[in-house]
Every structure is written in structure tokens, then in C-alpha cells.
mmCIF file of C-alpha atoms in Angstrom:
data_model
loop_
_atom_site.group_PDB
_atom_site.id
_atom_site.type_symbol
_atom_site.label_atom_id
_atom_site.label_comp_id
_atom_site.label_asym_id
_atom_site.label_seq_id
_atom_site.Cartn_x
_atom_site.Cartn_y
_atom_site.Cartn_z
ATOM 1 C CA MET A 1 0.000 0.000 0.000
ATOM 2 C CA LYS A 2 1.333 3.433 -0.960
ATOM 3 C CA THR A 3 1.704 6.055 1.705
ATOM 4 C CA GLN A 4 0.249 9.475 1.056
ATOM 5 C CA LEU A 5 2.772 12.233 0.432
ATOM 6 C CA SER A 6 2.373 15.465 2.320
ATOM 7 C CA LEU A 7 1.678 18.567 0.263
ATOM 8 C CA LYS A 8 5.252 19.706 0.772
ATOM 9 C CA GLY A 9 6.561 16.256 -0.166
ATOM 10 C CA ARG A 10 4.519 16.312 -3.355
ATOM 11 C CA ALA A 11 5.823 19.766 -4.254
ATOM 12 C CA LEU A 12 9.416 18.675 -3.664
ATOM 13 C CA LYS A 13 8.837 15.596 -5.822
ATOM 14 C CA TYR A 14 7.631 17.795 -8.683
ATOM 15 C CA LEU A 15 10.548 20.197 -8.226
ATOM 16 C CA ALA A 16 13.045 17.334 -8.188
ATOM 17 C CA ALA A 17 11.918 16.337 -11.679
ATOM 18 C CA ARG A 18 12.194 19.870 -13.161
ATOM 19 C CA GLU A 19 11.723 23.517 -12.291
ATOM 20 C CA HIS A 20 8.087 24.568 -11.961
ATOM 21 C CA SER A 21 6.435 27.964 -11.770
ATOM 22 C CA ARG A 22 4.389 28.860 -8.733
ATOM 23 C CA LEU A 23 1.271 28.728 -10.902
ATOM 24 C CA GLU A 24 2.048 25.185 -12.106
ATOM 25 C CA LEU A 25 2.638 23.924 -8.585
ATOM 26 C CA THR A 26 -0.544 25.583 -7.355
ATOM 27 C CA ARG A 27 -2.500 23.798 -10.076
ATOM 28 C CA LYS A 28 -0.836 20.433 -9.386
ATOM 29 C CA LEU A 29 -1.140 20.601 -5.604
ATOM 30 C CA ALA A 30 -4.689 22.005 -5.358
ATOM 31 C CA PRO A 31 -6.470 18.630 -5.721
ATOM 32 C CA HIS A 32 -4.413 17.243 -2.819
ATOM 33 C CA ALA A 33 -4.889 20.164 -0.416
ATOM 34 C CA GLU A 34 -7.633 20.898 2.045
ATOM 35 C CA SER A 35 -7.583 24.601 1.164
ATOM 36 C CA ALA A 36 -5.972 27.073 -1.198
ATOM 37 C CA ASP A 37 -4.332 28.754 1.801
ATOM 38 C CA GLU A 38 -2.548 25.513 2.654
ATOM 39 C CA VAL A 39 -1.051 25.361 -0.860
ATOM 40 C CA GLN A 40 0.071 28.991 -0.665
ATOM 41 C CA ARG A 41 1.712 28.440 2.748
ATOM 42 C CA VAL A 42 3.682 25.461 1.395
ATOM 43 C CA LEU A 43 4.747 27.397 -1.713
ATOM 44 C CA ASP A 44 5.751 30.422 0.393
ATOM 45 C CA GLU A 45 7.943 28.177 2.535
ATOM 46 C CA LEU A 46 9.540 26.562 -0.538
ATOM 47 C CA GLU A 47 10.282 30.012 -1.994
ATOM 48 C CA GLN A 48 11.842 31.188 1.278
ATOM 49 C CA ARG A 49 14.068 28.106 1.410
ATOM 50 C CA GLY A 50 15.111 28.528 -2.235
ATOM 51 C CA PHE A 51 13.453 25.384 -3.595
ATOM 52 C CA LEU A 52 10.998 27.365 -5.734
ATOM 53 C CA SER A 53 12.386 30.199 -7.857
ATOM 54 C CA ALA A 54 10.800 32.199 -10.682
ATOM 55 C CA GLU A 55 14.276 33.054 -12.022
ATOM 56 C CA ARG A 56 15.356 29.406 -12.185
ATOM 57 C CA PHE A 57 12.055 28.452 -13.786
ATOM 58 C CA ALA A 58 12.483 31.130 -16.471
ATOM 59 C CA GLU A 59 16.074 30.047 -17.170
ATOM 60 C CA SER A 60 14.971 26.417 -17.365
ATOM 61 C CA MET A 61 12.135 27.253 -19.755
ATOM 62 C CA VAL A 62 14.482 29.245 -21.983
ATOM 63 C CA HIS A 63 17.038 26.441 -21.952
ATOM 64 C CA ARG A 64 14.390 23.901 -23.002
ATOM 65 C CA LYS A 65 12.645 26.047 -25.630
ATOM 66 C CA ALA A 66 15.215 28.439 -27.131
ATOM 67 C CA ALA A 67 16.658 26.058 -29.732
ATOM 68 C CA ARG A 68 13.211 25.400 -31.215
ATOM 69 C CA TYR A 69 11.309 28.639 -30.709
ATOM 70 C CA GLY A 70 11.671 32.376 -31.204
ATOM 71 C CA ALA A 71 11.563 35.050 -28.536
ATOM 72 C CA ALA A 72 7.872 35.809 -29.114
ATOM 73 C CA ARG A 73 6.828 32.197 -28.534
ATOM 74 C CA VAL A 74 9.000 31.799 -25.421
ATOM 75 C CA LYS A 75 7.720 35.127 -24.072
ATOM 76 C CA ALA A 76 4.125 33.976 -24.564
ATOM 77 C CA GLU A 77 4.811 30.732 -22.710
ATOM 78 C CA LEU A 78 6.487 32.607 -19.852
ATOM 79 C CA ALA A 79 3.506 34.974 -19.686
ATOM 80 C CA GLN A 80 1.171 32.011 -19.193
ATOM 81 C CA HIS A 81 3.006 31.285 -15.944
ATOM 82 C CA ARG A 82 2.439 34.833 -14.641
ATOM 83 C CA LEU A 83 6.073 35.540 -13.925
ATOM 84 C CA PRO A 84 7.172 39.044 -12.929
ATOM 85 C CA GLU A 85 7.178 41.383 -15.942
ATOM 86 C CA GLU A 86 10.793 42.493 -15.409
ATOM 87 C CA LEU A 87 11.968 38.862 -15.413
ATOM 88 C CA THR A 88 10.049 38.068 -18.609
ATOM 89 C CA ARG A 89 11.414 41.210 -20.256
ATOM 90 C CA SER A 90 15.052 40.472 -19.369
ATOM 91 C CA VAL A 91 14.801 36.864 -20.554
ATOM 92 C CA THR A 92 13.192 37.991 -23.814
ATOM 93 C CA GLU A 93 15.938 40.560 -24.425
ATOM 94 C CA GLN A 94 18.572 37.838 -24.002
ATOM 95 C CA LEU A 95 16.739 35.662 -26.518
ATOM 96 C CA LYS A 96 16.466 38.461 -29.064
ATOM 97 C CA ALA A 97 20.251 38.779 -29.099
ATOM 98 C CA SER A 98 20.570 35.231 -30.466
ATOM 99 C CA GLU A 99 17.328 35.140 -32.464
ATOM 100 C CA PHE A 100 18.915 35.120 -35.925
ATOM 101 C CA ASP A 101 21.404 32.368 -35.110
ATOM 102 C CA ARG A 102 18.721 30.177 -33.538
ATOM 103 C CA ALA A 103 16.292 30.744 -36.433
ATOM 104 C CA HIS A 104 18.994 29.988 -38.989
ATOM 105 C CA ALA A 105 20.051 26.795 -37.209
ATOM 106 C CA LEU A 106 16.446 25.591 -37.005
ATOM 107 C CA TRP A 107 15.814 26.500 -40.650
ATOM 108 C CA ALA A 108 19.028 24.739 -41.765
ATOM 109 C CA ARG A 109 18.065 21.536 -39.947
ATOM 110 C CA ARG A 110 14.612 21.566 -41.508
ATOM 111 C CA PHE A 111 15.222 22.904 -45.020
ATOM 112 C CA GLY A 112 18.935 23.479 -45.628
ATOM 113 C CA GLU A 113 18.619 25.417 -48.875
ATOM 114 C CA PRO A 114 17.020 28.704 -49.914
ATOM 115 C CA PRO A 115 13.489 28.532 -51.267
ATOM 116 C CA ALA A 116 13.348 27.862 -55.016
ATOM 117 C CA THR A 117 9.705 28.847 -55.568
ATOM 118 C CA PRO A 118 7.265 31.283 -53.983
ATOM 119 C CA GLU A 119 5.455 28.286 -52.485
ATOM 120 C CA ASP A 120 8.676 27.080 -50.842
ATOM 121 C CA LYS A 121 9.309 30.570 -49.501
ATOM 122 C CA ALA A 122 5.787 30.751 -48.054
ATOM 123 C CA ARG A 123 6.149 27.316 -46.451
ATOM 124 C CA GLN A 124 9.522 28.172 -44.905
ATOM 125 C CA THR A 125 8.192 31.535 -43.709
ATOM 126 C CA ARG A 126 5.172 29.880 -42.055
ATOM 127 C CA PHE A 127 7.435 27.310 -40.412
ATOM 128 C CA LEU A 128 9.601 29.962 -38.745
ATOM 129 C CA ALA A 129 6.700 32.315 -37.966
ATOM 130 C CA ALA A 130 4.749 29.539 -36.235
ATOM 131 C CA ARG A 131 7.721 29.059 -33.938
ATOM 132 C CA GLY A 132 7.687 32.696 -32.862
ATOM 133 C CA PHE A 133 10.564 34.172 -34.833
ATOM 134 C CA ALA A 134 10.327 37.843 -35.798
ATOM 135 C CA GLY A 135 9.491 38.815 -39.379
ATOM 136 C CA ASP A 136 12.768 40.651 -39.997
ATOM 137 C CA VAL A 137 14.719 37.625 -38.743
ATOM 138 C CA ILE A 138 12.744 35.305 -41.020
ATOM 139 C CA ARG A 139 13.424 37.553 -44.043
ATOM 140 C CA ARG A 140 17.151 37.605 -43.259
ATOM 141 C CA VAL A 141 17.274 33.806 -42.905
ATOM 142 C CA LEU A 142 15.428 33.208 -46.188
ATOM 143 C CA ARG A 143 17.470 35.867 -47.975
ATOM 144 C CA GLY A 144 20.578 33.897 -47.100
ATOM 145 C CA ASP A 145 22.235 36.338 -44.702
ATOM 146 C CA GLY A 146 23.354 33.407 -42.602
ATOM 147 C CA PHE A 147 25.186 31.517 -45.308
ATOM 148 C CA ARG A 148 28.906 31.552 -44.727
ATOM 149 C CA ASP A 149 31.614 30.081 -46.859
ATOM 150 C CA PRO A 150 33.806 28.048 -44.455
ATOM 151 C CA GLU A 151 36.802 28.295 -46.818
ATOM 152 C CA GLN A 152 36.721 32.092 -46.795
ATOM 153 C CA GLY A 153 36.115 32.306 -43.066
ATOM 154 C CA VAL A 154 33.199 34.682 -43.575
#
């Protein structure tokens, strides 16, 4: 017979697997708590002890998503977790600095060559746009700004 985990034990189990936002943990713990206040007390204690951190959650989310998604998409996902605005803004600014390189790498893995027809261009544009890359970045990638000749070192 399984023993029941305490609310705090459950929260620590979730946090041991990966970083969670306060909102995620609230949602996951609510069915197991007697009251919403009990959940908030446990989460407050975990924050005070450093087990729950919005900054670590944001960094973890960026680490998991940045290679596949643009800044707009990552920002939208962070916003769903109701993180502090200043944290979301700083993370997004960091992502924008590498946006072109990440978009080009993703595009190269998927397509590898510039579009030959208008249909190809539209398909490649939709692919990158759906992943949250900015329009100017998409145009630069499809224009071939990222192509470098390894022999010339450019």
C-alpha cells in the first residue's frame, strides 16, 4: 500500500523532476490540499528556502525552448506562468540577441537550402513564424544572410 505524500513532499517531488512555476505547482497541488491557503503556505515556505524560484524556472524554460522557438513564442509561454514582468522582459531581451542564429540553425536543420519557388518561400516563412521568430529575422534567414563560406572564413 502506498503512503500518502504530504503537500510539501509532493511539491518537492515535482521540483526534483524539473523547475516549476508557482502557478504550475498551485495547479498540481490544489487537488491534494484541504484549502488554497494551505497550498500557498507550502509554496511560500519553498520560496523562502530557495526550492521554488521564478528566475530558475524562467532560465529552465528558456534552456528547453530556445533552440526550437523564437523570442515571441518563449515570451508567450512565460507569460502564461504569470512571472514578474521584469523577469520576462530580461529573458526575452537575451533571446532576441541570439534570435537570428537560432532561427537559422532551425531552418538549416529543416530545409537546408534557400526557397526555389514562392510556395517554398511561403512554407519556410510559415514554419519559422509559427515558432515565434520575428518577421525581420525570417526575411534575413530566407534571404541567405546566414550563409557563410567556411573556406573564406566569412
